[in-house]
PDB file of N, CA and C in Angstrom:
ATOM      1  N   MET A   1      -6.829 -18.000 -59.038  1.00  0.00           N
ATOM      2  CA  MET A   1      -7.561 -18.729 -58.065  1.00  0.00           C
ATOM      3  C   MET A   1      -8.631 -17.905 -57.331  1.00  0.00           C
ATOM      4  N   LYS A   2      -9.947 -18.738 -57.293  1.00  0.00           N
ATOM      5  CA  LYS A   2     -11.068 -17.705 -56.821  1.00  0.00           C
ATOM      6  C   LYS A   2     -11.089 -18.116 -55.249  1.00  0.00           C
ATOM      7  N   ARG A   3     -11.441 -17.105 -54.514  1.00  0.00           N
ATOM      8  CA  ARG A   3     -11.466 -17.174 -53.271  1.00  0.00           C
ATOM      9  C   ARG A   3     -12.803 -17.959 -52.843  1.00  0.00           C
ATOM     10  N   SER A   4     -12.872 -18.503 -51.868  1.00  0.00           N
ATOM     11  CA  SER A   4     -14.134 -18.827 -51.212  1.00  0.00           C
ATOM     12  C   SER A   4     -15.000 -18.075 -50.477  1.00  0.00           C
ATOM     13  N   ASN A   5     -16.031 -18.321 -50.960  1.00  0.00           N
ATOM     14  CA  ASN A   5     -17.422 -17.313 -50.140  1.00  0.00           C
ATOM     15  C   ASN A   5     -17.669 -17.866 -48.803  1.00  0.00           C
ATOM     16  N   ILE A   6     -16.979 -18.973 -48.137  1.00  0.00           N
ATOM     17  CA  ILE A   6     -16.847 -19.106 -46.650  1.00  0.00           C
ATOM     18  C   ILE A   6     -16.582 -18.100 -45.734  1.00  0.00           C
ATOM     19  N   LYS A   7     -17.335 -17.724 -44.783  1.00  0.00           N
ATOM     20  CA  LYS A   7     -16.999 -16.549 -43.864  1.00  0.00           C
ATOM     21  C   LYS A   7     -16.300 -17.530 -42.872  1.00  0.00           C
ATOM     22  N   ARG A   8     -15.328 -16.778 -42.496  1.00  0.00           N
ATOM     23  CA  ARG A   8     -14.445 -17.211 -41.457  1.00  0.00           C
ATOM     24  C   ARG A   8     -14.848 -16.517 -40.025  1.00  0.00           C
ATOM     25  N   LYS A   9     -14.757 -17.213 -39.067  1.00  0.00           N
ATOM     26  CA  LYS A   9     -14.937 -16.716 -37.731  1.00  0.00           C
ATOM     27  C   LYS A   9     -13.747 -15.840 -37.472  1.00  0.00           C
ATOM     28  N   PRO A  10     -13.833 -14.695 -36.520  1.00  0.00           N
ATOM     29  CA  PRO A  10     -12.485 -14.234 -36.197  1.00  0.00           C
ATOM     30  C   PRO A  10     -12.015 -14.734 -35.012  1.00  0.00           C
ATOM     31  N   ARG A  11     -10.519 -15.105 -35.107  1.00  0.00           N
ATOM     32  CA  ARG A  11     -10.014 -15.658 -33.912  1.00  0.00           C
ATOM     33  C   ARG A  11      -9.940 -14.929 -32.821  1.00  0.00           C
ATOM     34  N   ARG A  12     -10.207 -15.272 -31.583  1.00  0.00           N
ATOM     35  CA  ARG A  12     -10.277 -14.897 -30.663  1.00  0.00           C
ATOM     36  C   ARG A  12      -9.488 -15.477 -29.424  1.00  0.00           C
ATOM     37  N   ARG A  13      -8.810 -14.740 -28.818  1.00  0.00           N
ATOM     38  CA  ARG A  13      -7.774 -14.939 -27.992  1.00  0.00           C
ATOM     39  C   ARG A  13      -8.295 -15.900 -26.665  1.00  0.00           C
ATOM     40  N   PRO A  14      -7.713 -16.517 -25.855  1.00  0.00           N
ATOM     41  CA  PRO A  14      -8.322 -17.024 -24.726  1.00  0.00           C
ATOM     42  C   PRO A  14      -8.506 -15.870 -23.756  1.00  0.00           C
ATOM     43  N   VAL A  15      -9.349 -16.292 -22.978  1.00  0.00           N
ATOM     44  CA  VAL A  15      -9.923 -15.481 -21.820  1.00  0.00           C
ATOM     45  C   VAL A  15      -8.915 -15.333 -20.707  1.00  0.00           C
ATOM     46  N   MET A  16      -8.635 -14.065 -19.945  1.00  0.00           N
ATOM     47  CA  MET A  16      -7.702 -14.134 -19.174  1.00  0.00           C
ATOM     48  C   MET A  16      -8.231 -14.931 -18.015  1.00  0.00           C
ATOM     49  N   PRO A  17      -7.275 -15.455 -17.440  1.00  0.00           N
ATOM     50  CA  PRO A  17      -7.542 -16.487 -16.409  1.00  0.00           C
ATOM     51  C   PRO A  17      -8.135 -15.274 -15.070  1.00  0.00           C
ATOM     52  N   GLN A  18      -9.472 -15.880 -14.661  1.00  0.00           N
ATOM     53  CA  GLN A  18     -10.157 -14.940 -13.433  1.00  0.00           C
ATOM     54  C   GLN A  18      -9.035 -14.684 -12.352  1.00  0.00           C
ATOM     55  N   ALA A  19      -8.166 -15.742 -11.847  1.00  0.00           N
ATOM     56  CA  ALA A  19      -7.073 -15.560 -10.928  1.00  0.00           C
ATOM     57  C   ALA A  19      -6.180 -14.481 -10.797  1.00  0.00           C
ATOM     58  N   VAL A  20      -5.647 -14.321 -12.313  1.00  0.00           N
ATOM     59  CA  VAL A  20      -4.772 -12.909 -12.560  1.00  0.00           C
ATOM     60  C   VAL A  20      -5.623 -11.741 -12.452  1.00  0.00           C
ATOM     61  N   ALA A  21      -6.788 -11.604 -13.171  1.00  0.00           N
ATOM     62  CA  ALA A  21      -7.499 -10.646 -13.035  1.00  0.00           C
ATOM     63  C   ALA A  21      -7.713 -10.306 -11.504  1.00  0.00           C
ATOM     64  N   ASP A  22      -8.200 -11.211 -10.409  1.00  0.00           N
ATOM     65  CA  ASP A  22      -8.229 -11.027  -9.437  1.00  0.00           C
ATOM     66  C   ASP A  22      -7.071 -10.449  -8.197  1.00  0.00           C
ATOM     67  N   GLU A  23      -6.043 -11.002  -8.743  1.00  0.00           N
ATOM     68  CA  GLU A  23      -4.806 -10.786  -8.219  1.00  0.00           C
ATOM     69  C   GLU A  23      -4.460  -9.013  -8.518  1.00  0.00           C
ATOM     70  N   VAL A  24      -4.682  -8.778  -9.780  1.00  0.00           N
ATOM     71  CA  VAL A  24      -4.173  -7.312 -10.285  1.00  0.00           C
ATOM     72  C   VAL A  24      -5.448  -6.366  -9.368  1.00  0.00           C
ATOM     73  N   LEU A  25      -6.517  -6.741  -9.278  1.00  0.00           N
ATOM     74  CA  LEU A  25      -7.456  -5.890  -8.838  1.00  0.00           C
ATOM     75  C   LEU A  25      -7.572  -5.920  -7.111  1.00  0.00           C
ATOM     76  N   ALA A  26      -6.884  -7.015  -6.548  1.00  0.00           N
ATOM     77  CA  ALA A  26      -6.293  -7.047  -5.031  1.00  0.00           C
ATOM     78  C   ALA A  26      -5.475  -6.019  -4.934  1.00  0.00           C
ATOM     79  N   ARG A  27      -4.344  -6.017  -5.942  1.00  0.00           N
ATOM     80  CA  ARG A  27      -3.263  -5.359  -5.868  1.00  0.00           C
ATOM     81  C   ARG A  27      -3.459  -3.893  -5.737  1.00  0.00           C
ATOM     82  N   SER A  28      -4.398  -3.330  -6.700  1.00  0.00           N
ATOM     83  CA  SER A  28      -4.729  -1.991  -7.022  1.00  0.00           C
ATOM     84  C   SER A  28      -5.807  -1.443  -5.876  1.00  0.00           C
ATOM     85  N   GLY A  29      -6.783  -2.538  -5.234  1.00  0.00           N
ATOM     86  CA  GLY A  29      -7.388  -1.966  -4.388  1.00  0.00           C
ATOM     87  C   GLY A  29      -8.672  -1.389  -5.079  1.00  0.00           C
ATOM     88  N   GLY A  30      -9.115  -1.511  -6.414  1.00  0.00           N
ATOM     89  CA  GLY A  30     -10.007  -1.090  -7.206  1.00  0.00           C
ATOM     90  C   GLY A  30      -9.547   0.564  -7.640  1.00  0.00           C
ATOM     91  N   GLY A  31      -8.223   1.055  -7.423  1.00  0.00           N
ATOM     92  CA  GLY A  31      -7.878   2.219  -7.849  1.00  0.00           C
ATOM     93  C   GLY A  31      -6.992   2.377  -9.219  1.00  0.00           C
ATOM     94  N   CYS A  32      -6.725   3.389  -9.808  1.00  0.00           N
ATOM     95  CA  CYS A  32      -6.214   3.490 -10.934  1.00  0.00           C
ATOM     96  C   CYS A  32      -4.557   3.408 -10.793  1.00  0.00           C
ATOM     97  N   GLU A  33      -3.926   2.463 -11.329  1.00  0.00           N
ATOM     98  CA  GLU A  33      -2.454   2.244 -11.070  1.00  0.00           C
ATOM     99  C   GLU A  33      -1.424   3.212 -12.031  1.00  0.00           C
ATOM    100  N   GLY A  34      -1.825   4.130 -12.567  1.00  0.00           N
ATOM    101  CA  GLY A  34      -1.392   4.743 -13.420  1.00  0.00           C
ATOM    102  C   GLY A  34      -0.392   5.732 -12.980  1.00  0.00           C
ATOM    103  N   ILE A  35       0.737   5.115 -12.391  1.00  0.00           N
ATOM    104  CA  ILE A  35       1.901   5.472 -11.679  1.00  0.00           C
ATOM    105  C   ILE A  35       3.075   5.344 -12.817  1.00  0.00           C
ATOM    106  N   SER A  36       3.981   5.976 -12.551  1.00  0.00           N
ATOM    107  CA  SER A  36       5.395   6.097 -13.326  1.00  0.00           C
ATOM    108  C   SER A  36       6.289   5.423 -12.543  1.00  0.00           C
ATOM    109  N   ALA A  37       7.026   4.006 -12.825  1.00  0.00           N
ATOM    110  CA  ALA A  37       7.909   3.948 -11.969  1.00  0.00           C
ATOM    111  C   ALA A  37       9.245   4.109 -12.299  1.00  0.00           C
ATOM    112  N   GLU A  38       9.299   5.239 -13.222  1.00  0.00           N
ATOM    113  CA  GLU A  38      10.463   5.954 -13.745  1.00  0.00           C
ATOM    114  C   GLU A  38      10.630   6.974 -13.119  1.00  0.00           C
ATOM    115  N   LEU A  39       9.674   7.622 -12.354  1.00  0.00           N
ATOM    116  CA  LEU A  39       9.723   8.914 -11.875  1.00  0.00           C
ATOM    117  C   LEU A  39       9.791   8.796 -10.178  1.00  0.00           C
ATOM    118  N   PRO A  40      10.392   9.719  -9.778  1.00  0.00           N
ATOM    119  CA  PRO A  40      10.586   9.623  -8.156  1.00  0.00           C
ATOM    120  C   PRO A  40       9.211   9.651  -7.309  1.00  0.00           C
ATOM    121  N   GLY A  41       9.169   8.544  -6.532  1.00  0.00           N
ATOM    122  CA  GLY A  41       7.992   8.614  -5.838  1.00  0.00           C
ATOM    123  C   GLY A  41       6.484   8.262  -6.127  1.00  0.00           C
ATOM    124  N   GLU A  42       6.763   7.444  -7.119  1.00  0.00           N
ATOM    125  CA  GLU A  42       5.652   6.741  -8.119  1.00  0.00           C
ATOM    126  C   GLU A  42       4.755   7.962  -8.329  1.00  0.00           C
ATOM    127  N   VAL A  43       5.042   8.833  -9.107  1.00  0.00           N
ATOM    128  CA  VAL A  43       3.944  10.209  -9.408  1.00  0.00           C
ATOM    129  C   VAL A  43       3.062   9.517 -10.358  1.00  0.00           C
ATOM    130  N   HIS A  44       1.754   9.822 -10.250  1.00  0.00           N
ATOM    131  CA  HIS A  44       0.582   9.347 -11.351  1.00  0.00           C
ATOM    132  C   HIS A  44       0.941  10.156 -12.718  1.00  0.00           C
ATOM    133  N   PHE A  45       1.374   9.529 -13.599  1.00  0.00           N
ATOM    134  CA  PHE A  45       1.829   9.891 -14.919  1.00  0.00           C
ATOM    135  C   PHE A  45       0.685  11.073 -15.584  1.00  0.00           C
ATOM    136  N   MET A  46      -0.523  10.784 -15.195  1.00  0.00           N
ATOM    137  CA  MET A  46      -1.387  12.001 -15.908  1.00  0.00           C
ATOM    138  C   MET A  46      -1.008  13.343 -15.221  1.00  0.00           C
ATOM    139  N   SER A  47      -0.699  13.462 -14.220  1.00  0.00           N
ATOM    140  CA  SER A  47      -0.293  14.713 -13.546  1.00  0.00           C
ATOM    141  C   SER A  47       0.856  15.059 -14.576  1.00  0.00           C
ATOM    142  N   VAL A  48       1.810  14.184 -14.673  1.00  0.00           N
ATOM    143  CA  VAL A  48       2.903  14.871 -15.361  1.00  0.00           C
ATOM    144  C   VAL A  48       2.741  15.172 -16.367  1.00  0.00           C
ATOM    145  N   VAL A  49       1.971  14.775 -17.455  1.00  0.00           N
ATOM    146  CA  VAL A  49       1.822  14.858 -18.665  1.00  0.00           C
ATOM    147  C   VAL A  49       0.468  15.778 -18.861  1.00  0.00           C
ATOM    148  N   GLY A  50      -0.019  16.360 -17.841  1.00  0.00           N
ATOM    149  CA  GLY A  50      -0.870  17.365 -17.934  1.00  0.00           C
ATOM    150  C   GLY A  50      -2.446  16.642 -18.471  1.00  0.00           C
ATOM    151  N   GLY A  51      -2.431  15.362 -18.117  1.00  0.00           N
ATOM    152  CA  GLY A  51      -3.795  14.834 -18.690  1.00  0.00           C
ATOM    153  C   GLY A  51      -4.902  15.071 -17.744  1.00  0.00           C
ATOM    154  N   GLN A  52      -6.356  15.019 -18.071  1.00  0.00           N
ATOM    155  CA  GLN A  52      -7.288  15.283 -17.315  1.00  0.00           C
ATOM    156  C   GLN A  52      -8.224  14.123 -17.360  1.00  0.00           C
ATOM    157  N   GLY A  53      -8.739  13.934 -16.641  1.00  0.00           N
ATOM    158  CA  GLY A  53      -9.903  12.819 -16.668  1.00  0.00           C
ATOM    159  C   GLY A  53      -9.926  11.435 -15.837  1.00  0.00           C
ATOM    160  N   CYS A  54      -8.556  11.357 -15.270  1.00  0.00           N
ATOM    161  CA  CYS A  54      -8.516  10.150 -14.347  1.00  0.00           C
ATOM    162  C   CYS A  54      -9.276  10.467 -12.969  1.00  0.00           C
ATOM    163  N   ASP A  55     -10.447   9.784 -12.892  1.00  0.00           N
ATOM    164  CA  ASP A  55     -11.036   9.551 -11.658  1.00  0.00           C
ATOM    165  C   ASP A  55     -10.491   8.778 -10.375  1.00  0.00           C
ATOM    166  N   GLY A  56      -9.459   8.354 -10.426  1.00  0.00           N
ATOM    167  CA  GLY A  56      -8.827   7.359  -9.552  1.00  0.00           C
ATOM    168  C   GLY A  56      -9.498   6.058  -9.619  1.00  0.00           C
ATOM    169  N   GLN A  57     -10.267   5.641 -10.258  1.00  0.00           N
ATOM    170  CA  GLN A  57     -11.022   4.301 -10.265  1.00  0.00           C
ATOM    171  C   GLN A  57     -10.402   3.410 -11.455  1.00  0.00           C
ATOM    172  N   GLY A  58      -9.936   2.337 -11.137  1.00  0.00           N
ATOM    173  CA  GLY A  58      -9.345   1.299 -11.863  1.00  0.00           C
ATOM    174  C   GLY A  58     -10.638   0.803 -12.783  1.00  0.00           C
ATOM    175  N   GLN A  59     -10.685   0.775 -14.093  1.00  0.00           N
ATOM    176  CA  GLN A  59     -11.759   0.410 -14.720  1.00  0.00           C
ATOM    177  C   GLN A  59     -11.432  -0.782 -15.846  1.00  0.00           C
ATOM    178  N   HIS A  60      -9.990  -0.732 -15.972  1.00  0.00           N
ATOM    179  CA  HIS A  60      -9.483  -1.241 -17.407  1.00  0.00           C
ATOM    180  C   HIS A  60      -8.180  -1.851 -16.859  1.00  0.00           C
ATOM    181  N   LEU A  61      -8.091  -3.411 -17.400  1.00  0.00           N
ATOM    182  CA  LEU A  61      -6.838  -4.270 -17.057  1.00  0.00           C
ATOM    183  C   LEU A  61      -6.241  -3.893 -18.539  1.00  0.00           C
ATOM    184  N   HIS A  62      -4.775  -3.236 -18.222  1.00  0.00           N
ATOM    185  CA  HIS A  62      -4.139  -2.900 -19.334  1.00  0.00           C
ATOM    186  C   HIS A  62      -3.060  -3.945 -19.522  1.00  0.00           C
ATOM    187  N   HIS A  63      -2.646  -4.275 -20.444  1.00  0.00           N
ATOM    188  CA  HIS A  63      -1.410  -5.043 -20.796  1.00  0.00           C
ATOM    189  C   HIS A  63       0.046  -4.295 -20.919  1.00  0.00           C
ATOM    190  N   VAL A  64       1.007  -4.080 -20.054  1.00  0.00           N
ATOM    191  CA  VAL A  64       1.985  -3.362 -20.333  1.00  0.00           C
ATOM    192  C   VAL A  64       2.711  -3.821 -21.762  1.00  0.00           C
ATOM    193  N   LYS A  65       2.985  -5.079 -21.773  1.00  0.00           N
ATOM    194  CA  LYS A  65       3.255  -5.688 -23.113  1.00  0.00           C
ATOM    195  C   LYS A  65       2.019  -6.451 -23.689  1.00  0.00           C
ATOM    196  N   THR A  66       1.641  -5.569 -24.653  1.00  0.00           N
ATOM    197  CA  THR A  66       0.179  -6.446 -25.382  1.00  0.00           C
ATOM    198  C   THR A  66       0.528  -7.867 -25.760  1.00  0.00           C
ATOM    199  N   ILE A  67      -0.620  -8.478 -25.730  1.00  0.00           N
ATOM    200  CA  ILE A  67      -0.516  -9.945 -26.238  1.00  0.00           C
ATOM    201  C   ILE A  67      -0.047 -10.212 -27.632  1.00  0.00           C
ATOM    202  N   ARG A  68      -0.370  -9.200 -28.520  1.00  0.00           N
ATOM    203  CA  ARG A  68       0.139  -9.180 -29.879  1.00  0.00           C
ATOM    204  C   ARG A  68       1.382  -8.948 -30.019  1.00  0.00           C
ATOM    205  N   ARG A  69       2.242  -8.471 -29.526  1.00  0.00           N
ATOM    206  CA  ARG A  69       3.395  -8.153 -29.086  1.00  0.00           C
ATOM    207  C   ARG A  69       4.350  -8.968 -28.179  1.00  0.00           C
ATOM    208  N   GLY A  70       3.630 -10.022 -27.772  1.00  0.00           N
ATOM    209  CA  GLY A  70       4.567 -11.069 -27.066  1.00  0.00           C
ATOM    210  C   GLY A  70       4.155 -11.115 -25.588  1.00  0.00           C
ATOM    211  N   GLY A  71       3.408 -10.376 -24.954  1.00  0.00           N
ATOM    212  CA  GLY A  71       2.739 -10.192 -23.792  1.00  0.00           C
ATOM    213  C   GLY A  71       2.418 -11.286 -23.340  1.00  0.00           C
ATOM    214  N   SER A  72       1.784 -11.420 -21.977  1.00  0.00           N
ATOM    215  CA  SER A  72       1.230 -12.535 -21.407  1.00  0.00           C
ATOM    216  C   SER A  72       0.223 -12.056 -20.349  1.00  0.00           C
ATOM    217  N   ASP A  73      -0.714 -12.876 -20.032  1.00  0.00           N
ATOM    218  CA  ASP A  73      -1.750 -12.441 -18.933  1.00  0.00           C
ATOM    219  C   ASP A  73      -1.084 -13.164 -17.659  1.00  0.00           C
ATOM    220  N   THR A  74      -0.474 -12.191 -17.174  1.00  0.00           N
ATOM    221  CA  THR A  74       0.211 -12.262 -15.610  1.00  0.00           C
ATOM    222  C   THR A  74       0.160 -10.976 -14.968  1.00  0.00           C
ATOM    223  N   ALA A  75       0.103 -11.123 -13.760  1.00  0.00           N
ATOM    224  CA  ALA A  75      -0.170  -9.863 -13.088  1.00  0.00           C
ATOM    225  C   ALA A  75       0.907  -8.905 -12.992  1.00  0.00           C
ATOM    226  N   ASP A  76       2.163  -9.359 -13.576  1.00  0.00           N
ATOM    227  CA  ASP A  76       3.161  -8.464 -13.470  1.00  0.00           C
ATOM    228  C   ASP A  76       3.191  -7.759 -14.952  1.00  0.00           C
ATOM    229  N   ASN A  77       2.535  -8.009 -16.013  1.00  0.00           N
ATOM    230  CA  ASN A  77       2.421  -7.709 -17.147  1.00  0.00           C
ATOM    231  C   ASN A  77       0.901  -6.762 -17.444  1.00  0.00           C
ATOM    232  N   LEU A  78       0.395  -6.648 -15.830  1.00  0.00           N
ATOM    233  CA  LEU A  78      -1.132  -5.895 -16.278  1.00  0.00           C
ATOM    234  C   LEU A  78      -0.851  -4.584 -15.058  1.00  0.00           C
ATOM    235  N   LEU A  79      -1.700  -3.831 -15.511  1.00  0.00           N
ATOM    236  CA  LEU A  79      -2.117  -2.727 -14.513  1.00  0.00           C
ATOM    237  C   LEU A  79      -3.736  -2.331 -14.843  1.00  0.00           C
ATOM    238  N   HIS A  80      -3.938  -1.778 -13.578  1.00  0.00           N
ATOM    239  CA  HIS A  80      -5.630  -1.641 -13.504  1.00  0.00           C
ATOM    240  C   HIS A  80      -5.754  -0.164 -13.796  1.00  0.00           C
ATOM    241  N   LEU A  81      -5.981   0.330 -14.875  1.00  0.00           N
ATOM    242  CA  LEU A  81      -5.904   2.106 -15.241  1.00  0.00           C
ATOM    243  C   LEU A  81      -7.443   2.419 -15.401  1.00  0.00           C
ATOM    244  N   SER A  82      -7.707   3.689 -15.171  1.00  0.00           N
ATOM    245  CA  SER A  82      -9.247   4.400 -15.412  1.00  0.00           C
ATOM    246  C   SER A  82      -9.132   4.370 -16.959  1.00  0.00           C
ATOM    247  N   ARG A  83     -10.147   4.827 -17.168  1.00  0.00           N
ATOM    248  CA  ARG A  83     -10.508   4.999 -18.648  1.00  0.00           C
ATOM    249  C   ARG A  83      -9.846   6.121 -19.310  1.00  0.00           C
ATOM    250  N   ALA A  84      -9.382   7.213 -18.743  1.00  0.00           N
ATOM    251  CA  ALA A  84      -8.862   8.152 -19.127  1.00  0.00           C
ATOM    252  C   ALA A  84      -7.209   7.616 -19.388  1.00  0.00           C
ATOM    253  N   CYS A  85      -6.846   7.139 -18.342  1.00  0.00           N
ATOM    254  CA  CYS A  85      -5.490   6.856 -18.373  1.00  0.00           C
ATOM    255  C   CYS A  85      -5.246   5.706 -19.254  1.00  0.00           C
ATOM    256  N   HIS A  86      -6.157   4.673 -19.638  1.00  0.00           N
ATOM    257  CA  HIS A  86      -6.149   3.752 -20.529  1.00  0.00           C
ATOM    258  C   HIS A  86      -6.053   4.212 -21.975  1.00  0.00           C
ATOM    259  N   ASP A  87      -6.613   5.262 -22.048  1.00  0.00           N
ATOM    260  CA  ASP A  87      -6.848   5.677 -23.183  1.00  0.00           C
ATOM    261  C   ASP A  87      -5.891   6.461 -23.759  1.00  0.00           C
ATOM    262  N   TRP A  88      -5.147   7.427 -22.692  1.00  0.00           N
ATOM    263  CA  TRP A  88      -3.815   8.152 -22.843  1.00  0.00           C
ATOM    264  C   TRP A  88      -2.689   7.129 -23.257  1.00  0.00           C
ATOM    265  N   VAL A  89      -2.548   5.922 -22.533  1.00  0.00           N
ATOM    266  CA  VAL A  89      -1.409   5.133 -22.884  1.00  0.00           C
ATOM    267  C   VAL A  89      -1.594   4.801 -24.261  1.00  0.00           C
ATOM    268  N   HIS A  90      -2.707   4.313 -24.636  1.00  0.00           N
ATOM    269  CA  HIS A  90      -2.687   3.995 -26.238  1.00  0.00           C
ATOM    270  C   HIS A  90      -2.573   5.101 -27.364  1.00  0.00           C
ATOM    271  N   ALA A  91      -2.918   6.224 -26.851  1.00  0.00           N
ATOM    272  CA  ALA A  91      -2.801   7.473 -27.723  1.00  0.00           C
ATOM    273  C   ALA A  91      -1.340   8.027 -27.674  1.00  0.00           C
ATOM    274  N   ASN A  92      -0.745   7.747 -26.620  1.00  0.00           N
ATOM    275  CA  ASN A  92       0.873   8.394 -26.267  1.00  0.00           C
ATOM    276  C   ASN A  92       1.816   7.108 -26.119  1.00  0.00           C
ATOM    277  N   PRO A  93       1.963   6.248 -27.163  1.00  0.00           N
ATOM    278  CA  PRO A  93       2.743   5.138 -26.943  1.00  0.00           C
ATOM    279  C   PRO A  93       4.264   5.278 -26.625  1.00  0.00           C
ATOM    280  N   ASN A  94       4.878   6.495 -27.050  1.00  0.00           N
ATOM    281  CA  ASN A  94       6.255   6.684 -26.877  1.00  0.00           C
ATOM    282  C   ASN A  94       6.509   7.148 -25.467  1.00  0.00           C
ATOM    283  N   GLU A  95       5.428   8.031 -25.283  1.00  0.00           N
ATOM    284  CA  GLU A  95       5.707   8.453 -23.699  1.00  0.00           C
ATOM    285  C   GLU A  95       5.153   7.513 -22.684  1.00  0.00           C
ATOM    286  N   ALA A  96       4.308   6.779 -22.893  1.00  0.00           N
ATOM    287  CA  ALA A  96       3.872   5.895 -21.868  1.00  0.00           C
ATOM    288  C   ALA A  96       4.844   4.810 -21.914  1.00  0.00           C
ATOM    289  N   ALA A  97       5.657   4.630 -23.137  1.00  0.00           N
ATOM    290  CA  ALA A  97       6.570   3.652 -22.752  1.00  0.00           C
ATOM    291  C   ALA A  97       7.931   3.972 -22.002  1.00  0.00           C
ATOM    292  N   GLU A  98       8.146   5.392 -22.206  1.00  0.00           N
ATOM    293  CA  GLU A  98       9.215   6.180 -21.487  1.00  0.00           C
ATOM    294  C   GLU A  98       8.728   6.094 -19.952  1.00  0.00           C
ATOM    295  N   MET A  99       7.339   5.942 -19.744  1.00  0.00           N
ATOM    296  CA  MET A  99       7.161   5.816 -18.040  1.00  0.00           C
ATOM    297  C   MET A  99       6.998   4.566 -17.634  1.00  0.00           C
ATOM    298  N   GLY A 100       6.990   3.816 -18.517  1.00  0.00           N
ATOM    299  CA  GLY A 100       6.963   2.158 -18.099  1.00  0.00           C
ATOM    300  C   GLY A 100       5.623   1.445 -17.954  1.00  0.00           C
ATOM    301  N   SER A 101       4.622   2.279 -18.733  1.00  0.00           N
ATOM    302  CA  SER A 101       3.068   1.723 -18.795  1.00  0.00           C
ATOM    303  C   SER A 101       2.819   0.936 -19.978  1.00  0.00           C
ATOM    304  N   LEU A 102       3.941   0.817 -20.750  1.00  0.00           N
ATOM    305  CA  LEU A 102       3.763   0.222 -22.139  1.00  0.00           C
ATOM    306  C   LEU A 102       5.223  -0.450 -22.703  1.00  0.00           C
ATOM    307  N   LYS A 103       5.361  -1.404 -23.091  1.00  0.00           N
ATOM    308  CA  LYS A 103       6.397  -1.836 -23.819  1.00  0.00           C
ATOM    309  C   LYS A 103       6.632  -2.265 -25.157  1.00  0.00           C
ATOM    310  N   HIS A 104       7.298  -1.859 -25.698  1.00  0.00           N
ATOM    311  CA  HIS A 104       7.616  -2.345 -27.283  1.00  0.00           C
ATOM    312  C   HIS A 104       7.740  -3.807 -27.337  1.00  0.00           C
ATOM    313  N   SER A 105       7.685  -4.397 -28.556  1.00  0.00           N
ATOM    314  CA  SER A 105       7.892  -5.725 -28.910  1.00  0.00           C
ATOM    315  C   SER A 105       9.511  -6.093 -28.675  1.00  0.00           C
ATOM    316  N   TRP A 106      10.326  -5.139 -28.877  1.00  0.00           N
ATOM    317  CA  TRP A 106      11.686  -5.502 -28.704  1.00  0.00           C
ATOM    318  C   TRP A 106      12.031  -5.239 -27.350  1.00  0.00           C
ATOM    319  N   ASP A 107      11.496  -5.001 -26.344  1.00  0.00           N
ATOM    320  CA  ASP A 107      11.617  -4.954 -25.066  1.00  0.00           C
ATOM    321  C   ASP A 107      11.838  -6.176 -24.348  1.00  0.00           C
TER     322      ASP A 107
END
């Protein structure tokens, strides 16, 4: 069977509701929420793992359980992270999952 030469547009997911983003930004106060709920005293996880580069400013809205894994655009599923912390979470998924900043699809 011959494939069509018609180029398909990539599927785009719906845009996150602005009210949800505003709720997360209000909760964070503009700061990085890279803290671990699993550690006593809500310790910033970058200090625990020896990471560097967090400037304390939230710059990225991060899905704890990604949309592709069944997560949703809700404030409970989002963290406001600095770029360095967001990069660390995605580069270290197992450690991030242990610290509560990333959930697997089976969680």
